[in-house]
PDB file of C-alpha atoms in Angstrom:
ATOM      1  CA  MET J 202       5.070  21.653   0.226  1.00  0.00           C
ATOM      2  CA  ALA J 203       1.740  20.394   1.536  1.00  0.00           C
ATOM      3  CA  SER J 204       3.006  16.874   2.227  1.00  0.00           C
ATOM      4  CA  LYS J 205       5.888  18.222   4.338  1.00  0.00           C
ATOM      5  CA  THR J 206       3.548  20.500   6.309  1.00  0.00           C
ATOM      6  CA  LEU J 207       1.209  17.579   6.896  1.00  0.00           C
ATOM      7  CA  LEU J 208       4.087  15.396   8.076  1.00  0.00           C
ATOM      8  CA  ARG J 209       5.172  18.055  10.568  1.00  0.00           C
ATOM      9  CA  ARG J 210       1.651  18.065  12.014  1.00  0.00           C
ATOM     10  CA  VAL J 211       1.694  14.278  12.326  1.00  0.00           C
ATOM     11  CA  LEU J 212       5.092  14.288  14.022  1.00  0.00           C
ATOM     12  CA  THR J 213       3.951  17.031  16.403  1.00  0.00           C
ATOM     13  CA  THR J 214       0.899  14.975  17.334  1.00  0.00           C
ATOM     14  CA  LEU J 215       3.086  11.913  17.780  1.00  0.00           C
ATOM     15  CA  SER J 216       5.531  13.667  20.085  1.00  0.00           C
ATOM     16  CA  SER J 217       2.773  15.106  22.257  1.00  0.00           C
ATOM     17  CA  SER J 218       0.702  11.932  22.549  1.00  0.00           C
ATOM     18  CA  SER J 219       1.033   8.707  24.495  1.00  0.00           C
ATOM     19  CA  ILE J 220       1.274   6.574  21.374  1.00  0.00           C
ATOM     20  CA  GLY J 221       4.946   5.968  22.056  1.00  0.00           C
ATOM     21  CA  ASN J 222       3.838   3.414  24.644  1.00  0.00           C
ATOM     22  CA  PRO J 223       0.900   1.727  22.964  1.00  0.00           C
ATOM     23  CA  LYS J 224      -1.118  -0.972  24.597  1.00  0.00           C
ATOM     24  CA  THR J 225      -0.781  -4.427  23.101  1.00  0.00           C
ATOM     25  CA  PRO J 226      -4.072  -5.232  21.346  1.00  0.00           C
ATOM     26  CA  SER J 227      -6.085  -7.605  20.409  1.00  0.00           C
ATOM     27  CA  ALA J 228       8.790 -11.654 -18.011  1.00  0.00           C
ATOM     28  CA  ARG J 229      10.816 -13.831 -15.612  1.00  0.00           C
ATOM     29  CA  ARG J 230       8.637 -15.901 -13.402  1.00  0.00           C
ATOM     30  CA  CYS J 231       9.409 -17.625 -10.138  1.00  0.00           C
ATOM     31  CA  SER J 232       7.187 -19.862  -8.038  1.00  0.00           C
ATOM     32  CA  SER J 233       8.250 -19.340  -4.520  1.00  0.00           C
ATOM     33  CA  LEU J 234     -21.603  -6.255  -1.568  1.00  0.00           C
ATOM     34  CA  SER J 235     -24.768  -9.365  -1.468  1.00  0.00           C
ATOM     35  CA  ALA J 236     -28.242  -8.030  -1.996  1.00  0.00           C
ATOM     36  CA  ALA J 237     -29.702 -10.028   0.902  1.00  0.00           C
ATOM     37  CA  SER J 238     -28.615  -7.496   3.511  1.00  0.00           C
ATOM     38  CA  THR J 239     -27.352  -3.927   3.305  1.00  0.00           C
ATOM     39  CA  GLU J 240     -27.070  -3.336   7.016  1.00  0.00           C
ATOM     40  CA  ALA J 241     -23.501  -2.448   7.934  1.00  0.00           C
ATOM     41  CA  PRO J 242     -22.043  -3.678  11.235  1.00  0.00           C
ATOM     42  CA  LEU J 243     -21.215  -1.234  13.988  1.00  0.00           C
ATOM     43  CA  PRO J 244     -17.558  -0.237  14.097  1.00  0.00           C
ATOM     44  CA  PRO J 245     -15.475  -2.118  16.650  1.00  0.00           C
ATOM     45  CA  SER J 246     -13.796  -0.295  19.494  1.00  0.00           C
ATOM     46  CA  PRO J 247     -10.826   1.731  18.205  1.00  0.00           C
ATOM     47  CA  ILE J 248      -7.990  -0.429  19.534  1.00  0.00           C
ATOM     48  CA  PRO J 249      -4.771   0.407  17.699  1.00  0.00           C
ATOM     49  CA  PRO J 250      -3.107  -2.431  15.759  1.00  0.00           C
ATOM     50  CA  SER J 251      -0.148  -3.838  17.636  1.00  0.00           C
ATOM     51  CA  ILE J 252       3.031  -1.934  16.987  1.00  0.00           C
ATOM     52  CA  LYS J 253       5.143  -3.503  19.689  1.00  0.00           C
ATOM     53  CA  SER J 254       8.203  -5.481  18.762  1.00  0.00           C
ATOM     54  CA  SER J 255       7.400  -9.154  18.508  1.00  0.00           C
ATOM     55  CA  THR J 256       9.184 -12.443  18.114  1.00  0.00           C
ATOM     56  CA  ARG J 257      10.013 -12.937  14.476  1.00  0.00           C
ATOM     57  CA  VAL J 258       7.553 -15.177  12.677  1.00  0.00           C
ATOM     58  CA  PRO J 259       8.069 -16.948   9.341  1.00  0.00           C
ATOM     59  CA  SER J 260       5.482 -14.758   7.632  1.00  0.00           C
ATOM     60  CA  SER J 261       3.139 -11.868   8.366  1.00  0.00           C
ATOM     61  CA  LEU J 262       0.492 -13.440   6.138  1.00  0.00           C
ATOM     62  CA  ASN J 263      -3.113 -13.411   7.275  1.00  0.00           C
ATOM     63  CA  GLU J 264      -4.466 -16.589   5.681  1.00  0.00           C
ATOM     64  CA  ALA J 265      -8.080 -15.394   5.840  1.00  0.00           C
ATOM     65  CA  GLU J 266      -7.131 -12.226   3.936  1.00  0.00           C
ATOM     66  CA  VAL J 267      -5.201 -14.239   1.362  1.00  0.00           C
ATOM     67  CA  ALA J 268      -8.237 -16.459   0.759  1.00  0.00           C
ATOM     68  CA  LYS J 269     -10.508 -13.416   0.502  1.00  0.00           C
ATOM     69  CA  PHE J 270      -8.481 -11.869  -2.300  1.00  0.00           C
ATOM     70  CA  ALA J 271      -7.845 -15.177  -4.026  1.00  0.00           C
ATOM     71  CA  ALA J 272     -11.615 -15.505  -4.464  1.00  0.00           C
ATOM     72  CA  ILE J 273     -11.781 -12.352  -6.604  1.00  0.00           C
ATOM     73  CA  ALA J 274      -8.396 -12.644  -8.350  1.00  0.00           C
ATOM     74  CA  ASP J 275      -9.985 -13.128 -11.776  1.00  0.00           C
ATOM     75  CA  THR J 276     -11.385  -9.594 -11.677  1.00  0.00           C
ATOM     76  CA  TRP J 277      -8.131  -7.621 -11.320  1.00  0.00           C
ATOM     77  CA  TRP J 278      -8.334  -6.111 -14.792  1.00  0.00           C
ATOM     78  CA  ASP J 279     -12.123  -5.701 -14.804  1.00  0.00           C
ATOM     79  CA  PHE J 280     -12.462  -1.925 -14.497  1.00  0.00           C
ATOM     80  CA  GLU J 281     -16.060  -2.324 -13.301  1.00  0.00           C
ATOM     81  CA  GLY J 282     -15.301  -5.195 -10.881  1.00  0.00           C
ATOM     82  CA  PRO J 283     -14.335  -5.368  -7.192  1.00  0.00           C
ATOM     83  CA  PHE J 284     -11.055  -3.550  -7.843  1.00  0.00           C
ATOM     84  CA  LYS J 285     -12.776  -0.609  -9.547  1.00  0.00           C
ATOM     85  CA  PRO J 286     -11.894   1.787  -6.662  1.00  0.00           C
ATOM     86  CA  LEU J 287      -8.184   0.932  -7.014  1.00  0.00           C
ATOM     87  CA  HIS J 288      -8.277   1.530 -10.773  1.00  0.00           C
ATOM     88  CA  TRP J 289      -9.900   4.906 -10.163  1.00  0.00           C
ATOM     89  CA  MET J 290      -7.319   5.828  -7.524  1.00  0.00           C
ATOM     90  CA  ASN J 291      -4.300   4.387  -9.322  1.00  0.00           C
ATOM     91  CA  PRO J 292      -3.362   7.365 -11.544  1.00  0.00           C
ATOM     92  CA  THR J 293      -3.261   9.597  -8.448  1.00  0.00           C
ATOM     93  CA  ARG J 294      -1.172   7.061  -6.521  1.00  0.00           C
ATOM     94  CA  VAL J 295       1.246   6.707  -9.428  1.00  0.00           C
ATOM     95  CA  SER J 296       1.541  10.485  -9.828  1.00  0.00           C
ATOM     96  CA  PHE J 297       2.457  10.939  -6.161  1.00  0.00           C
ATOM     97  CA  ILE J 298       4.950   8.063  -6.192  1.00  0.00           C
ATOM     98  CA  ARG J 299       6.582   9.363  -9.378  1.00  0.00           C
ATOM     99  CA  SER J 300       7.017  12.851  -7.905  1.00  0.00           C
ATOM    100  CA  SER J 301       8.263  11.603  -4.531  1.00  0.00           C
ATOM    101  CA  LEU J 302      10.786   9.128  -5.922  1.00  0.00           C
ATOM    102  CA  CYS J 303      12.049  11.654  -8.465  1.00  0.00           C
ATOM    103  CA  ARG J 304      12.718  14.067  -5.603  1.00  0.00           C
ATOM    104  CA  HIS J 305      14.382  11.417  -3.465  1.00  0.00           C
ATOM    105  CA  PHE J 306      16.579   9.936  -6.192  1.00  0.00           C
ATOM    106  CA  GLU J 307      17.144  13.329  -7.870  1.00  0.00           C
ATOM    107  CA  ARG J 308      15.605  12.263 -11.156  1.00  0.00           C
ATOM    108  CA  ASP J 309      14.095  14.506 -13.832  1.00  0.00           C
ATOM    109  CA  PRO J 310      10.307  14.357 -13.315  1.00  0.00           C
ATOM    110  CA  HIS J 311       9.762  15.441 -16.922  1.00  0.00           C
ATOM    111  CA  CYS J 312      11.709  12.483 -18.294  1.00  0.00           C
ATOM    112  CA  ALA J 313       9.609   9.709 -19.864  1.00  0.00           C
ATOM    113  CA  ARG J 314      11.546   7.005 -17.974  1.00  0.00           C
ATOM    114  CA  PRO J 315      12.829   8.649 -14.788  1.00  0.00           C
ATOM    115  CA  PHE J 316      13.301   5.356 -12.931  1.00  0.00           C
ATOM    116  CA  GLU J 317      15.920   3.893 -15.289  1.00  0.00           C
ATOM    117  CA  GLY J 318      18.450   1.938 -13.233  1.00  0.00           C
ATOM    118  CA  LEU J 319      16.278   1.703 -10.119  1.00  0.00           C
ATOM    119  CA  LYS J 320      15.247  -1.655  -8.678  1.00  0.00           C
ATOM    120  CA  ILE J 321      11.729  -1.501  -7.215  1.00  0.00           C
ATOM    121  CA  VAL J 322       9.651  -4.212  -5.550  1.00  0.00           C
ATOM    122  CA  ASP J 323       5.842  -3.970  -5.486  1.00  0.00           C
ATOM    123  CA  VAL J 324       4.782  -5.935  -2.384  1.00  0.00           C
ATOM    124  CA  GLY J 325       1.240  -7.253  -2.636  1.00  0.00           C
ATOM    125  CA  CYS J 326       1.204  -6.467  -6.356  1.00  0.00           C
ATOM    126  CA  GLY J 327      -2.149  -8.113  -7.064  1.00  0.00           C
ATOM    127  CA  GLY J 328      -2.788  -8.093 -10.810  1.00  0.00           C
ATOM    128  CA  GLY J 329       0.056  -5.661 -11.473  1.00  0.00           C
ATOM    129  CA  ILE J 330      -1.792  -2.337 -11.682  1.00  0.00           C
ATOM    130  CA  LEU J 331       1.136  -0.540 -10.015  1.00  0.00           C
ATOM    131  CA  SER J 332       3.980  -2.752 -11.270  1.00  0.00           C
ATOM    132  CA  GLU J 333       3.164  -1.984 -14.895  1.00  0.00           C
ATOM    133  CA  PRO J 334       3.356   1.840 -14.725  1.00  0.00           C
ATOM    134  CA  LEU J 335       6.559   1.539 -12.673  1.00  0.00           C
ATOM    135  CA  ALA J 336       8.082  -0.590 -15.430  1.00  0.00           C
ATOM    136  CA  ARG J 337       6.926   1.873 -18.098  1.00  0.00           C
ATOM    137  CA  MET J 338       8.796   4.566 -16.167  1.00  0.00           C
ATOM    138  CA  GLY J 339      11.997   2.573 -16.597  1.00  0.00           C
ATOM    139  CA  ALA J 340      12.316   0.722 -13.288  1.00  0.00           C
ATOM    140  CA  THR J 341      13.474  -2.857 -12.989  1.00  0.00           C
ATOM    141  CA  VAL J 342      10.360  -4.181 -11.255  1.00  0.00           C
ATOM    142  CA  THR J 343       9.726  -7.221  -9.113  1.00  0.00           C
ATOM    143  CA  GLY J 344       6.088  -7.815  -8.192  1.00  0.00           C
ATOM    144  CA  ILE J 345       5.282 -10.232  -5.377  1.00  0.00           C
ATOM    145  CA  ASP J 346       1.991 -11.521  -4.012  1.00  0.00           C
ATOM    146  CA  ALA J 347       0.952 -14.402  -1.751  1.00  0.00           C
ATOM    147  CA  VAL J 348      -1.924 -15.322  -4.084  1.00  0.00           C
ATOM    148  CA  GLU J 349      -0.633 -17.498  -6.912  1.00  0.00           C
ATOM    149  CA  LYS J 350      -3.632 -16.668  -9.098  1.00  0.00           C
ATOM    150  CA  ASN J 351      -2.798 -12.961  -8.843  1.00  0.00           C
ATOM    151  CA  ILE J 352       0.718 -13.655 -10.095  1.00  0.00           C
ATOM    152  CA  LYS J 353      -0.550 -15.668 -13.054  1.00  0.00           C
ATOM    153  CA  ILE J 354      -3.001 -12.933 -14.048  1.00  0.00           C
ATOM    154  CA  ALA J 355      -0.349 -10.216 -13.638  1.00  0.00           C
ATOM    155  CA  SER J 356       2.136 -12.204 -15.728  1.00  0.00           C
ATOM    156  CA  ILE J 357      -0.311 -12.764 -18.579  1.00  0.00           C
ATOM    157  CA  HIS J 358      -1.367  -9.114 -18.639  1.00  0.00           C
ATOM    158  CA  ALA J 359       2.247  -7.867 -18.582  1.00  0.00           C
ATOM    159  CA  GLU J 360       3.134  -9.970 -21.636  1.00  0.00           C
ATOM    160  CA  SER J 361       0.855  -7.827 -23.797  1.00  0.00           C
ATOM    161  CA  ASP J 362       3.235  -4.833 -23.645  1.00  0.00           C
ATOM    162  CA  PRO J 363       6.985  -4.972 -24.424  1.00  0.00           C
ATOM    163  CA  LEU J 364       7.581  -2.314 -21.744  1.00  0.00           C
ATOM    164  CA  THR J 365       6.069  -4.515 -19.013  1.00  0.00           C
ATOM    165  CA  SER J 366       6.992  -8.003 -20.187  1.00  0.00           C
ATOM    166  CA  SER J 367      10.282  -7.878 -18.272  1.00  0.00           C
ATOM    167  CA  ILE J 368       8.554  -7.536 -14.865  1.00  0.00           C
ATOM    168  CA  GLU J 369       9.633 -10.324 -12.530  1.00  0.00           C
ATOM    169  CA  TYR J 370       6.509 -11.682 -10.852  1.00  0.00           C
ATOM    170  CA  CYS J 371       6.885 -14.060  -7.917  1.00  0.00           C
ATOM    171  CA  CYS J 372       4.371 -15.827  -5.707  1.00  0.00           C
ATOM    172  CA  THR J 373       6.177 -15.212  -2.450  1.00  0.00           C
ATOM    173  CA  THR J 374       6.278 -12.937   0.605  1.00  0.00           C
ATOM    174  CA  ALA J 375       8.429 -10.045   1.738  1.00  0.00           C
ATOM    175  CA  GLU J 376       9.850 -12.235   4.499  1.00  0.00           C
ATOM    176  CA  LYS J 377      11.020 -14.835   1.996  1.00  0.00           C
ATOM    177  CA  LEU J 378      12.738 -12.178  -0.094  1.00  0.00           C
ATOM    178  CA  VAL J 379      14.543 -11.058   3.060  1.00  0.00           C
ATOM    179  CA  GLU J 380      15.753 -14.636   3.580  1.00  0.00           C
ATOM    180  CA  GLU J 381      17.023 -14.570   0.001  1.00  0.00           C
ATOM    181  CA  GLN J 382      18.895 -11.345   0.855  1.00  0.00           C
ATOM    182  CA  ARG J 383      17.211  -9.388  -1.931  1.00  0.00           C
ATOM    183  CA  LYS J 384      17.672  -5.600  -1.894  1.00  0.00           C
ATOM    184  CA  PHE J 385      15.837  -2.818  -3.710  1.00  0.00           C
ATOM    185  CA  ASP J 386      16.223   0.921  -4.169  1.00  0.00           C
ATOM    186  CA  ALA J 387      12.518   1.380  -3.420  1.00  0.00           C
ATOM    187  CA  VAL J 388      10.052  -0.909  -1.651  1.00  0.00           C
ATOM    188  CA  ILE J 389       6.359  -0.170  -2.195  1.00  0.00           C
ATOM    189  CA  ALA J 390       3.332  -1.700  -0.436  1.00  0.00           C
ATOM    190  CA  LEU J 391       0.015  -0.058  -1.298  1.00  0.00           C
ATOM    191  CA  GLU J 392      -3.173  -1.000   0.577  1.00  0.00           C
ATOM    192  CA  VAL J 393      -1.450  -4.071   2.028  1.00  0.00           C
ATOM    193  CA  ILE J 394      -0.491  -3.405   5.645  1.00  0.00           C
ATOM    194  CA  GLU J 395      -4.116  -3.372   6.840  1.00  0.00           C
ATOM    195  CA  HIS J 396      -4.456  -6.960   5.603  1.00  0.00           C
ATOM    196  CA  VAL J 397      -1.400  -8.563   7.277  1.00  0.00           C
ATOM    197  CA  ALA J 398      -1.309 -10.462  10.560  1.00  0.00           C
ATOM    198  CA  ASP J 399       1.824  -8.778  11.960  1.00  0.00           C
ATOM    199  CA  PRO J 400       2.134  -5.144  10.800  1.00  0.00           C
ATOM    200  CA  SER J 401       5.281  -4.527  12.842  1.00  0.00           C
ATOM    201  CA  GLY J 402       7.050  -7.589  11.435  1.00  0.00           C
ATOM    202  CA  PHE J 403       5.842  -6.708   7.949  1.00  0.00           C
ATOM    203  CA  CYS J 404       7.377  -3.222   8.147  1.00  0.00           C
ATOM    204  CA  LYS J 405      10.647  -4.678   9.419  1.00  0.00           C
ATOM    205  CA  SER J 406      10.707  -6.935   6.363  1.00  0.00           C
ATOM    206  CA  LEU J 407      10.045  -3.982   4.048  1.00  0.00           C
ATOM    207  CA  SER J 408      12.897  -2.134   5.747  1.00  0.00           C
ATOM    208  CA  ALA J 409      15.219  -5.117   5.394  1.00  0.00           C
ATOM    209  CA  LEU J 410      14.511  -5.188   1.649  1.00  0.00           C
ATOM    210  CA  THR J 411      15.364  -1.491   1.257  1.00  0.00           C
ATOM    211  CA  VAL J 412      18.953  -0.427   0.624  1.00  0.00           C
ATOM    212  CA  PRO J 413      20.392   2.201   3.004  1.00  0.00           C
ATOM    213  CA  ASN J 414      19.006   5.626   2.006  1.00  0.00           C
ATOM    214  CA  GLY J 415      16.493   3.866  -0.221  1.00  0.00           C
ATOM    215  CA  ALA J 416      12.754   4.625  -0.178  1.00  0.00           C
ATOM    216  CA  THR J 417       9.946   2.719   1.533  1.00  0.00           C
ATOM    217  CA  VAL J 418       6.426   3.663   0.431  1.00  0.00           C
ATOM    218  CA  ILE J 419       3.240   2.543   2.213  1.00  0.00           C
ATOM    219  CA  SER J 420      -0.375   3.533   1.672  1.00  0.00           C
ATOM    220  CA  THR J 421      -3.308   2.503   3.851  1.00  0.00           C
ATOM    221  CA  ILE J 422      -6.560   3.749   5.397  1.00  0.00           C
ATOM    222  CA  ASN J 423      -6.826   5.927   8.497  1.00  0.00           C
ATOM    223  CA  ARG J 424      -8.836   4.612  11.460  1.00  0.00           C
ATOM    224  CA  THR J 425     -11.431   7.364  11.779  1.00  0.00           C
ATOM    225  CA  MET J 426     -15.209   7.476  11.850  1.00  0.00           C
ATOM    226  CA  ARG J 427     -15.069   9.091   8.418  1.00  0.00           C
ATOM    227  CA  SER J 428     -13.111   6.155   7.018  1.00  0.00           C
ATOM    228  CA  TYR J 429     -15.612   3.737   8.561  1.00  0.00           C
ATOM    229  CA  ALA J 430     -18.482   5.645   6.952  1.00  0.00           C
ATOM    230  CA  THR J 431     -16.854   5.861   3.516  1.00  0.00           C
ATOM    231  CA  ALA J 432     -14.475   2.901   3.101  1.00  0.00           C
ATOM    232  CA  ILE J 433     -16.783   0.350   4.744  1.00  0.00           C
ATOM    233  CA  VAL J 434     -20.410   1.501   5.019  1.00  0.00           C
ATOM    234  CA  ALA J 435     -20.569   3.393   1.726  1.00  0.00           C
ATOM    235  CA  ALA J 436     -18.084   1.409  -0.381  1.00  0.00           C
ATOM    236  CA  GLU J 437     -19.137  -2.068   0.768  1.00  0.00           C
ATOM    237  CA  TYR J 438     -22.780  -1.795   1.853  1.00  0.00           C
ATOM    238  CA  ILE J 439     -24.326   1.095  -0.099  1.00  0.00           C
ATOM    239  CA  LEU J 440     -22.403   1.603  -3.344  1.00  0.00           C
ATOM    240  CA  HIS J 441     -21.257  -2.051  -3.541  1.00  0.00           C
ATOM    241  CA  TRP J 442     -17.872  -0.991  -4.891  1.00  0.00           C
ATOM    242  CA  LEU J 443     -16.215  -3.690  -2.782  1.00  0.00           C
ATOM    243  CA  PRO J 444     -17.352  -7.087  -1.486  1.00  0.00           C
ATOM    244  CA  LYS J 445     -18.652  -6.947   2.085  1.00  0.00           C
ATOM    245  CA  GLY J 446     -15.908  -7.732   4.572  1.00  0.00           C
ATOM    246  CA  THR J 447     -13.074  -6.439   2.381  1.00  0.00           C
ATOM    247  CA  HIS J 448     -11.912  -4.160   5.196  1.00  0.00           C
ATOM    248  CA  GLN J 449     -11.853  -4.409   8.976  1.00  0.00           C
ATOM    249  CA  TRP J 450     -11.962  -0.982  10.613  1.00  0.00           C
ATOM    250  CA  SER J 451      -9.910  -2.142  13.608  1.00  0.00           C
ATOM    251  CA  SER J 452      -7.069  -3.051  11.225  1.00  0.00           C
ATOM    252  CA  PHE J 453      -6.708   0.483   9.887  1.00  0.00           C
ATOM    253  CA  PHE J 454      -3.823   2.749  11.003  1.00  0.00           C
ATOM    254  CA  THR J 455      -3.621   6.349  12.047  1.00  0.00           C
ATOM    255  CA  PRO J 456      -0.769   8.307  10.427  1.00  0.00           C
ATOM    256  CA  GLU J 457       0.906   8.592  13.831  1.00  0.00           C
ATOM    257  CA  GLU J 458       0.838   4.814  14.304  1.00  0.00           C
ATOM    258  CA  LEU J 459       2.315   4.200  10.866  1.00  0.00           C
ATOM    259  CA  VAL J 460       5.097   6.721  11.452  1.00  0.00           C
ATOM    260  CA  LEU J 461       5.972   5.008  14.735  1.00  0.00           C
ATOM    261  CA  ILE J 462       5.929   1.500  13.244  1.00  0.00           C
ATOM    262  CA  LEU J 463       8.282   2.635  10.489  1.00  0.00           C
ATOM    263  CA  GLN J 464      10.569   4.435  12.931  1.00  0.00           C
ATOM    264  CA  ARG J 465      10.944   1.183  14.856  1.00  0.00           C
ATOM    265  CA  ALA J 466      11.850  -0.500  11.568  1.00  0.00           C
ATOM    266  CA  SER J 467      14.631   2.043  10.893  1.00  0.00           C
ATOM    267  CA  VAL J 468      12.606   3.992   8.315  1.00  0.00           C
ATOM    268  CA  SER J 469      12.120   7.748   8.774  1.00  0.00           C
ATOM    269  CA  VAL J 470       8.970   9.145   7.134  1.00  0.00           C
ATOM    270  CA  ARG J 471       9.813  12.191   5.006  1.00  0.00           C
ATOM    271  CA  GLU J 472       6.563  12.809   3.119  1.00  0.00           C
ATOM    272  CA  MET J 473       2.894  12.124   3.723  1.00  0.00           C
ATOM    273  CA  ALA J 474      -0.253  12.962   1.766  1.00  0.00           C
ATOM    274  CA  GLY J 475      -3.908  12.057   1.594  1.00  0.00           C
ATOM    275  CA  PHE J 476      -5.976  10.850  -1.350  1.00  0.00           C
ATOM    276  CA  VAL J 477      -9.440  12.403  -1.608  1.00  0.00           C
ATOM    277  CA  TYR J 478     -12.346  11.281  -3.795  1.00  0.00           C
ATOM    278  CA  ASN J 479     -14.727  13.824  -5.317  1.00  0.00           C
ATOM    279  CA  PRO J 480     -18.107  12.115  -5.859  1.00  0.00           C
ATOM    280  CA  LEU J 481     -19.255  14.922  -8.153  1.00  0.00           C
ATOM    281  CA  THR J 482     -16.419  14.512 -10.655  1.00  0.00           C
ATOM    282  CA  GLY J 483     -15.593  10.874  -9.915  1.00  0.00           C
ATOM    283  CA  GLU J 484     -11.920  11.820  -9.596  1.00  0.00           C
ATOM    284  CA  TRP J 485      -9.222  11.348  -6.964  1.00  0.00           C
ATOM    285  CA  SER J 486      -6.719  14.021  -5.991  1.00  0.00           C
ATOM    286  CA  ILE J 487      -3.705  14.451  -3.712  1.00  0.00           C
ATOM    287  CA  SER J 488      -4.546  16.388  -0.550  1.00  0.00           C
ATOM    288  CA  ASP J 489      -3.386  17.139   2.976  1.00  0.00           C
ATOM    289  CA  ASP J 490      -6.597  15.451   4.188  1.00  0.00           C
ATOM    290  CA  THR J 491      -5.527  12.067   5.585  1.00  0.00           C
ATOM    291  CA  SER J 492      -8.824  11.232   7.283  1.00  0.00           C
ATOM    292  CA  VAL J 493      -9.437   8.275   4.936  1.00  0.00           C
ATOM    293  CA  ASN J 494      -6.757   7.236   2.420  1.00  0.00           C
ATOM    294  CA  PHE J 495      -3.156   8.304   2.930  1.00  0.00           C
ATOM    295  CA  ILE J 496       0.368   7.464   1.809  1.00  0.00           C
ATOM    296  CA  ALA J 497       3.757   7.800   3.517  1.00  0.00           C
ATOM    297  CA  VAL J 498       7.223   7.895   1.973  1.00  0.00           C
ATOM    298  CA  GLY J 499      10.106   6.974   4.241  1.00  0.00           C
ATOM    299  CA  VAL J 500      13.878   6.693   3.911  1.00  0.00           C
ATOM    300  CA  LYS J 501      15.812   3.722   5.229  1.00  0.00           C
ATOM    301  CA  ASP J 502      18.412   4.719   7.821  1.00  0.00           C
ATOM    302  CA  SER J 503      21.950   4.635   6.443  1.00  0.00           C
ATOM    303  CA  HIS J 504      23.487   2.856   9.438  1.00  0.00           C
TER     304      HIS J 504
END
């Protein structure tokens, strides 16, 4: 399988590199680009995000990132709005997650609702574009987000379909769910880790929410010159798919860094794949090319 071959390459790179000693860098409801300039900034120096253990903090929230996404919350279900790239990518993300979780939990991938009986939390759920397909596949879904407006929009949209109206949406954080001793069979955080203040603490919270032998799924953007050219320069400054400043290149992660962060959080990565966009067809596909967008599926240690 391509994802397994890719993971072996990542682990080989990890074992032969010095990344092991990184430098320290810079429905139920609960309440808990601008036309003036198109000149993209130069990429910052490639300093890896901190993956050292740190003193536990109440939350890994980055308040500036929360405010940034709160400002465009109304557009979550506008297929031509700021979240257009996520809507385009979403079917490919869902397809990979469905296949991976069916393999892990030994479910029939041809079944209409293969996730019946599984409890899944969608961390950083936004307007619910992942939570809803998970619910349609039979999962008992909890969607959480730090932006209250996102939760309201997700809740309203979910009510329109009987298969999604049972999603539990909460304005809260992963850390707060840990304090509440919540546990899930699968914990999913897509395009979230690059926006948090403490990636290491965030991954430890995701791990704490995952039952032993459960699945932890994270997707993010690789820190390469190609990702800078496509995810920032092209997407934000040329094509105007995203508002300028949506991403900070220095906050991206290499696959090796993500594997190491998860290892230190007692999660062993078992699968990895890239998502590749074809500008000629306008379609996304699963690939072993992780130079821009990639996803990792890990298993929580049983001890």
